[in-house]
Structure formats: structure tokens, C-alpha cells
């Protein structure tokens, strides 16, 4: 089979190559999946440089999220049958013709979603759900400011926020991206953060400020968010795609009465297993019911893996880019 293989950790994907390798066999409790689509996420890019917390031994195949069809079953697997359409995680292996994963890590692919949408859905919407429902406990009518709104986790928060009845402000550094978001997701307001956003947020909320701020960007965006958050607001720390981890003087939360909350959706589920199962069920129920709109920006063949990586790295994506081996 063909696979994108990381043979050494290096910048600019210098240690990554597309090559033919032996098709793996599923072990006990495992499933071999014919990959139809695999979503490109920032951790995939970081793993090629050894900059992600999960560091698999070399060589390895990246691709943390995938969808496809069951090709073969390992010993003891009774939950699935060959030909089932599935979606789920492969800690390594999605950017390939076939991937092996634990049978328990898979879910039935929602019929309402294409394979591409299904591979782009899980992590982004689970992150948004844990952020807005579990951590912020957001109420209908509250103002939600979503930074990085064009990215996968940002767009998921816009989509879920609207579904929850929040008044959503989508923020990005691109007018073109904001136009697409406005046309397809109808947020209550959009703002280009290039020249600042504090005054705009204050104005559009009638001086109140944002009740919930969803921040996967960090850096300067976080710094300015502190200045337009409402009293009793919740500032959600989702990531640092800007590259700078910001700090805050604790007198600011004291004076303004807001909370700074870290969000790690996967770790939340590990710490609270029952709630984790509830979260996953809620997210996939939304997909099965057709209440959400995961957006696939581009579908590229396996041979174009570098282009797919660059689309994400260069911030050219609205939603998700996916790799489809059959293209």
C-alpha cells in the first residue's frame, strides 16, 4: 500500500516521504480500515517535527482522524463486519491506503455526512462541545467571540454556538474567509482582527463585552481578548496557533471578574470517563440528526499530501483539508 511515512523528525517535512510499504494486518481487537478520507490537523504537522506531546517511534504514518470501510477484522472483533462504513481515530496511520486501529476507537459513519465530512468532524466538534457546554456552560443569548473562526475548531465553535442560541461574533484576519463564514454560517457579526477587535466587540455587544471567548490562537489575540471580555466572562484557552503562549496578570481576572479556562477535550474525557462518553455521544448525535455543518475546504489525493499540509500551515483553509487516497 501507499503511505505518507515520517522517517526522521525535521522542519519543512524534510523527513516525510510517500512510499510503498507492506499492508498491515489487524491484531487481536483491531480493525483494518480502507481509508476513504483522513483529516489534516495541526498535531499531524507538529508530529513531523517532533513538537507534539504524542511522539510515536520512528518511522510512523501520521493521520489522527480518518473515515473509511472495514477491510479486515482482527481476532475477537465482533462489533464490526467487513464493508461497514466507519469513522474514528488512528493515533497513527490515516494518511495511507489502509490503517489499523482499535475496534473500540471506531464509530459508524453518520449517513448524513460524506466520508470527507466525517473524517473532518470528530475532534473539531468535540473540542467545541467540551469548550462551550462543559467548561463555559454557555447560555442561550450570551455573546460568544470565536477567534480563528475559519479553522476547523473555530468554525465548529461558530456552528455549535449558533445551534446553542448564542450571539456569535466570528473573528479572523481575512475578509475573504469572513465572507464565506458569513454566507454559510450566518454569525451575528464578523470582525477582522488585523487592526484590533476590542472596540468592535464592545460596540456590537452594547458595551457589555463577550461573555464567552473561544481562543485557539493565543498571542496578541489573547492579550486583547482580556480587554473586551464581560464581567463573569469565560476565556477558553484552546490552543496557540499564533506561536506565542501568552500570560495574564492575575489582577485582570480579579478586577474584571472573569475566568480563564483551559480546554483539552480528550483529557477531559480521560479524567471524567462517564462525561467523556456523554460528550462523544452528544457530538455524534448532532451529526446523525443533521444539526451541524462540518465544512471541507479541499479534498486532495494522497500524492498531494504536501499541498494539504501547506494549506493548513499557511492558514488558507476555511474548515478542514482532507486527504482522500482514492482520488
CSV table of C-alpha atoms in Angstrom, one decimal, residues 38-297:
chain,number,residue,atom,x,y,z
A,38,UNK,CA,-8.2,11.5,6.5
A,39,UNK,CA,-8.4,15.0,8.1
A,40,UNK,CA,-5.3,17.2,8.3
A,41,UNK,CA,-4.8,18.6,11.8
A,42,UNK,CA,-2.1,20.8,13.4
A,43,UNK,CA,-0.9,17.9,15.5
A,44,UNK,CA,-0.2,16.0,12.3
A,45,UNK,CA,2.1,18.8,11.2
A,46,UNK,CA,3.7,19.1,14.6
A,47,UNK,CA,4.4,15.4,14.8
A,48,UNK,CA,6.6,15.5,11.7
A,49,UNK,CA,8.9,17.8,13.7
A,50,UNK,CA,8.6,16.0,17.0
A,51,UNK,CA,6.8,19.0,18.5
A,52,UNK,CA,3.6,17.3,19.6
A,53,UNK,CA,3.1,15.7,23.0
A,54,UNK,CA,2.5,12.3,21.4
A,55,UNK,CA,5.8,11.1,19.9
A,56,UNK,CA,5.5,7.8,18.2
A,57,UNK,CA,8.7,5.9,17.5
A,58,UNK,CA,10.1,6.3,14.0
A,59,UNK,CA,9.2,5.5,11.3
A,60,UNK,CA,5.5,6.2,11.6
A,61,UNK,CA,2.5,7.1,9.5
A,62,UNK,CA,0.7,10.3,10.6
A,63,UNK,CA,-3.0,11.0,10.3
A,64,UNK,CA,-5.0,11.1,13.5
A,65,UNK,CA,-8.6,11.2,12.1
A,66,UNK,CA,-10.0,9.1,9.3
A,67,UNK,CA,-13.1,7.6,7.8
A,68,UNK,CA,-13.4,4.5,5.6
A,69,UNK,CA,-14.7,1.0,5.3
A,70,UNK,CA,-13.8,-2.1,7.3
A,71,UNK,CA,-11.4,-4.3,5.2
A,72,UNK,CA,-10.5,-7.0,7.7
A,73,UNK,CA,-11.1,-7.9,11.3
A,74,UNK,CA,-8.6,-9.0,14.0
A,75,UNK,CA,-9.2,-11.8,16.4
A,76,UNK,CA,-12.1,-11.3,18.8
A,77,UNK,CA,-13.7,-8.4,16.9
A,78,UNK,CA,-17.5,-8.9,16.8
A,79,UNK,CA,-18.6,-5.3,16.8
A,80,UNK,CA,-17.9,-4.7,13.1
A,81,UNK,CA,-18.2,-6.6,9.8
A,82,UNK,CA,-16.3,-6.2,6.6
A,83,UNK,CA,-17.7,-3.4,4.5
A,84,UNK,CA,-19.0,-1.3,7.4
A,85,UNK,CA,-18.6,2.5,6.9
A,86,UNK,CA,-16.7,3.8,10.0
A,87,UNK,CA,-15.1,6.9,11.4
A,88,UNK,CA,-12.7,7.4,14.2
A,89,UNK,CA,-9.2,7.9,15.4
A,90,UNK,CA,-5.9,6.2,14.3
A,91,UNK,CA,-3.2,7.5,16.6
A,92,UNK,CA,-1.0,6.9,13.6
A,93,UNK,CA,-1.9,5.7,10.2
A,94,UNK,CA,-4.6,7.8,8.5
A,95,UNK,CA,-2.5,9.1,5.6
A,96,UNK,CA,-2.3,5.8,3.8
A,97,UNK,CA,-4.4,3.4,1.7
A,98,UNK,CA,-5.1,1.3,4.8
A,99,UNK,CA,-4.9,2.0,8.5
A,100,UNK,CA,-5.1,-0.2,11.6
A,101,UNK,CA,-6.9,0.9,14.7
A,102,UNK,CA,-8.5,-0.4,17.8
A,103,UNK,CA,-12.0,-1.7,17.1
A,104,UNK,CA,-13.3,0.3,20.1
A,105,UNK,CA,-12.0,3.6,18.6
A,106,UNK,CA,-14.4,3.4,15.7
A,107,UNK,CA,-18.0,4.7,15.3
A,108,UNK,CA,-20.5,4.1,12.5
A,109,UNK,CA,-20.1,6.9,9.9
A,110,UNK,CA,-23.2,9.2,10.1
A,111,UNK,CA,-25.3,8.7,6.9
A,112,UNK,CA,-25.8,12.4,6.6
A,113,UNK,CA,-22.0,13.0,6.3
A,114,UNK,CA,-19.8,12.2,3.4
A,115,UNK,CA,-16.6,10.3,4.1
A,116,UNK,CA,-14.7,13.6,3.8
A,117,UNK,CA,-17.0,15.4,6.2
A,118,UNK,CA,-16.9,12.5,8.7
A,119,UNK,CA,-13.1,12.5,8.8
A,120,UNK,CA,-13.1,16.3,9.4
A,121,UNK,CA,-15.8,16.3,12.1
A,122,UNK,CA,-14.9,14.5,15.4
A,123,UNK,CA,-12.0,16.3,17.0
A,124,UNK,CA,-13.2,19.8,16.0
A,125,UNK,CA,-16.7,19.4,17.2
A,126,UNK,CA,-15.7,17.5,20.4
A,127,UNK,CA,-13.4,20.4,21.2
A,128,UNK,CA,-16.1,22.9,20.6
A,129,UNK,CA,-18.6,20.9,22.7
A,130,UNK,CA,-16.4,20.5,25.7
A,131,UNK,CA,-15.4,24.1,25.5
A,132,UNK,CA,-18.9,25.6,25.2
A,133,UNK,CA,-21.0,23.1,27.1
A,134,UNK,CA,-18.8,21.6,29.7
A,135,UNK,CA,-16.3,24.3,30.5
A,136,UNK,CA,-18.1,27.6,29.8
A,137,UNK,CA,-21.6,26.3,30.4
A,138,UNK,CA,-22.8,28.8,27.9
A,139,UNK,CA,-26.4,30.0,28.0
A,140,UNK,CA,-28.6,31.0,25.1
A,141,UNK,CA,-28.4,34.7,24.4
A,142,UNK,CA,-24.8,35.1,25.6
A,143,UNK,CA,-22.3,36.7,23.4
A,144,UNK,CA,-19.7,34.3,22.0
A,145,UNK,CA,-16.5,35.6,20.4
A,146,UNK,CA,-14.8,32.9,18.3
A,147,UNK,CA,-11.2,33.5,17.3
A,148,UNK,CA,-9.6,31.6,14.4
A,149,UNK,CA,-13.2,31.2,13.2
A,150,UNK,CA,-12.0,29.9,9.8
A,151,UNK,CA,-10.0,27.0,11.2
A,152,UNK,CA,-11.5,23.6,11.9
A,153,UNK,CA,-12.0,24.0,15.7
A,154,UNK,CA,-13.0,27.7,15.3
A,155,UNK,CA,-15.7,27.0,12.6
A,156,UNK,CA,-17.0,24.2,14.8
A,157,UNK,CA,-17.5,26.6,17.6
A,158,UNK,CA,-19.3,29.1,15.4
A,159,UNK,CA,-21.6,26.3,14.2
A,160,UNK,CA,-22.3,24.9,17.6
A,161,UNK,CA,-22.6,28.3,19.2
A,162,UNK,CA,-25.4,29.2,16.8
A,163,UNK,CA,-27.1,25.9,17.5
A,164,UNK,CA,-26.9,26.6,21.2
A,165,UNK,CA,-28.6,30.0,20.8
A,166,UNK,CA,-25.6,32.2,21.4
A,167,UNK,CA,-25.0,35.5,19.7
A,168,UNK,CA,-21.8,34.7,17.8
A,169,UNK,CA,-19.0,37.0,16.6
A,170,UNK,CA,-16.7,35.3,14.2
A,171,UNK,CA,-13.2,36.7,14.2
A,172,UNK,CA,-10.4,36.1,11.6
A,173,UNK,CA,-7.6,38.0,9.9
A,174,UNK,CA,-9.1,37.5,6.4
A,175,UNK,CA,-12.1,39.4,4.9
A,176,UNK,CA,-12.4,36.6,2.3
A,177,UNK,CA,-12.7,33.9,4.9
A,178,UNK,CA,-15.1,36.0,7.0
A,179,UNK,CA,-17.3,36.4,3.9
A,180,UNK,CA,-17.5,32.7,3.5
A,181,UNK,CA,-18.3,32.2,7.1
A,182,UNK,CA,-21.0,34.9,7.0
A,183,UNK,CA,-22.6,33.4,3.9
A,184,UNK,CA,-22.6,29.7,5.1
A,185,UNK,CA,-23.0,30.0,8.9
A,186,UNK,CA,-24.7,33.3,9.5
A,187,UNK,CA,-22.9,34.6,12.7
A,188,UNK,CA,-24.4,37.6,14.3
A,189,UNK,CA,-21.3,39.6,13.5
A,190,UNK,CA,-17.9,39.2,12.0
A,191,UNK,CA,-14.6,41.1,12.7
A,192,UNK,CA,-11.2,41.3,11.1
A,193,UNK,CA,-8.7,41.2,13.9
A,194,UNK,CA,-5.8,42.7,11.9
A,195,UNK,CA,-6.3,46.2,13.2
A,196,UNK,CA,-7.7,45.2,16.6
A,197,UNK,CA,-11.2,44.0,17.7
A,198,UNK,CA,-11.7,45.3,21.2
A,199,UNK,CA,-13.6,48.4,20.3
A,200,UNK,CA,-15.8,46.5,17.8
A,201,UNK,CA,-16.7,43.8,20.3
A,202,UNK,CA,-17.6,46.4,22.9
A,203,UNK,CA,-19.7,48.3,20.4
A,204,UNK,CA,-21.6,45.3,19.0
A,205,UNK,CA,-22.4,44.0,22.5
A,206,UNK,CA,-23.6,47.4,23.7
A,207,UNK,CA,-20.7,47.9,25.9
A,208,UNK,CA,-21.2,44.6,27.7
A,209,UNK,CA,-18.3,42.6,26.2
A,210,UNK,CA,-18.1,39.0,25.2
A,211,UNK,CA,-19.5,36.5,27.7
A,212,UNK,CA,-17.5,33.6,26.3
A,213,UNK,CA,-14.3,34.0,24.2
A,214,UNK,CA,-13.0,30.9,22.4
A,215,UNK,CA,-9.3,31.2,21.7
A,216,UNK,CA,-7.3,28.7,19.7
A,217,UNK,CA,-4.9,31.4,18.6
A,218,UNK,CA,-3.2,32.8,21.7
A,219,UNK,CA,-0.5,35.6,21.5
A,220,UNK,CA,-1.8,39.1,20.8
A,221,UNK,CA,-5.3,37.8,20.3
A,222,UNK,CA,-5.4,36.6,23.9
A,223,UNK,CA,-4.0,39.9,25.2
A,224,UNK,CA,-6.7,41.9,23.5
A,225,UNK,CA,-9.4,39.5,24.5
A,226,UNK,CA,-8.8,40.3,28.1
A,227,UNK,CA,-9.8,43.8,27.3
A,228,UNK,CA,-13.2,43.1,25.8
A,229,UNK,CA,-14.5,40.2,28.0
A,230,UNK,CA,-17.6,40.8,30.0
A,231,UNK,CA,-17.8,40.6,33.8
A,232,UNK,CA,-18.2,37.0,34.8
A,233,UNK,CA,-17.0,36.0,31.3
A,234,UNK,CA,-15.1,32.8,30.5
A,235,UNK,CA,-12.0,32.9,28.3
A,236,UNK,CA,-11.4,29.5,26.8
A,237,UNK,CA,-7.8,28.5,26.1
A,238,UNK,CA,-8.0,26.1,23.2
A,239,UNK,CA,-4.5,26.4,21.6
A,240,UNK,CA,-1.7,28.7,20.4
A,241,UNK,CA,-1.7,28.7,16.6
A,242,UNK,CA,-0.1,32.1,16.7
A,243,UNK,CA,3.1,30.5,18.1
A,244,UNK,CA,3.2,32.6,21.3
A,245,UNK,CA,1.9,31.4,24.6
A,246,UNK,CA,0.5,34.5,26.3
A,247,UNK,CA,0.4,35.4,30.0
A,248,UNK,CA,-2.1,37.4,32.0
A,249,UNK,CA,-1.6,39.5,35.2
A,250,UNK,CA,-4.0,38.0,37.8
A,251,UNK,CA,-5.3,41.4,38.7
A,252,UNK,CA,-7.2,41.5,35.4
A,253,UNK,CA,-9.4,38.5,36.2
A,254,UNK,CA,-9.8,39.8,39.7
A,255,UNK,CA,-10.9,43.3,38.7
A,256,UNK,CA,-13.0,42.2,35.7
A,257,UNK,CA,-14.4,39.1,37.4
A,258,UNK,CA,-13.7,36.7,34.5
A,259,UNK,CA,-12.3,33.1,34.4
A,260,UNK,CA,-9.5,31.7,32.3
A,261,UNK,CA,-10.3,28.1,31.4
A,262,UNK,CA,-8.1,25.5,29.7
A,263,UNK,CA,-9.7,23.1,27.3
A,264,UNK,CA,-8.3,19.7,26.4
A,265,UNK,CA,-11.3,17.7,25.1
A,266,UNK,CA,-9.6,14.3,25.1
A,267,UNK,CA,-8.1,14.8,28.6
A,268,UNK,CA,-11.5,15.9,29.9
A,269,UNK,CA,-12.9,12.5,28.8
A,270,UNK,CA,-10.0,10.7,30.4
A,271,UNK,CA,-10.4,12.5,33.7
A,272,UNK,CA,-14.2,12.1,33.6
A,273,UNK,CA,-14.9,8.9,31.6
A,274,UNK,CA,-18.7,8.9,32.0
A,275,UNK,CA,-18.9,12.6,30.9
A,276,UNK,CA,-16.5,11.8,28.1
A,277,UNK,CA,-18.8,9.1,26.8
A,278,UNK,CA,-21.7,11.6,27.1
A,279,UNK,CA,-19.7,14.2,25.2
A,280,UNK,CA,-18.9,11.8,22.3
A,281,UNK,CA,-22.5,10.6,22.1
A,282,UNK,CA,-23.8,14.1,22.0
A,283,UNK,CA,-21.4,15.2,19.3
A,284,UNK,CA,-22.2,12.3,17.0
A,285,UNK,CA,-25.9,12.5,17.7
A,286,UNK,CA,-25.7,16.1,16.3
A,287,UNK,CA,-24.1,14.7,13.2
A,288,UNK,CA,-26.7,11.9,12.8
A,289,UNK,CA,-29.5,14.4,13.2
A,290,UNK,CA,-28.1,16.7,10.6
A,291,UNK,CA,-28.0,19.7,13.0
A,292,UNK,CA,-24.4,20.7,12.2
A,293,UNK,CA,-22.5,21.7,9.1
A,294,UNK,CA,-18.9,20.5,9.0
A,295,UNK,CA,-17.1,22.2,6.1
A,296,UNK,CA,-14.5,20.5,3.9
A,297,UNK,CA,-12.3,23.2,2.2
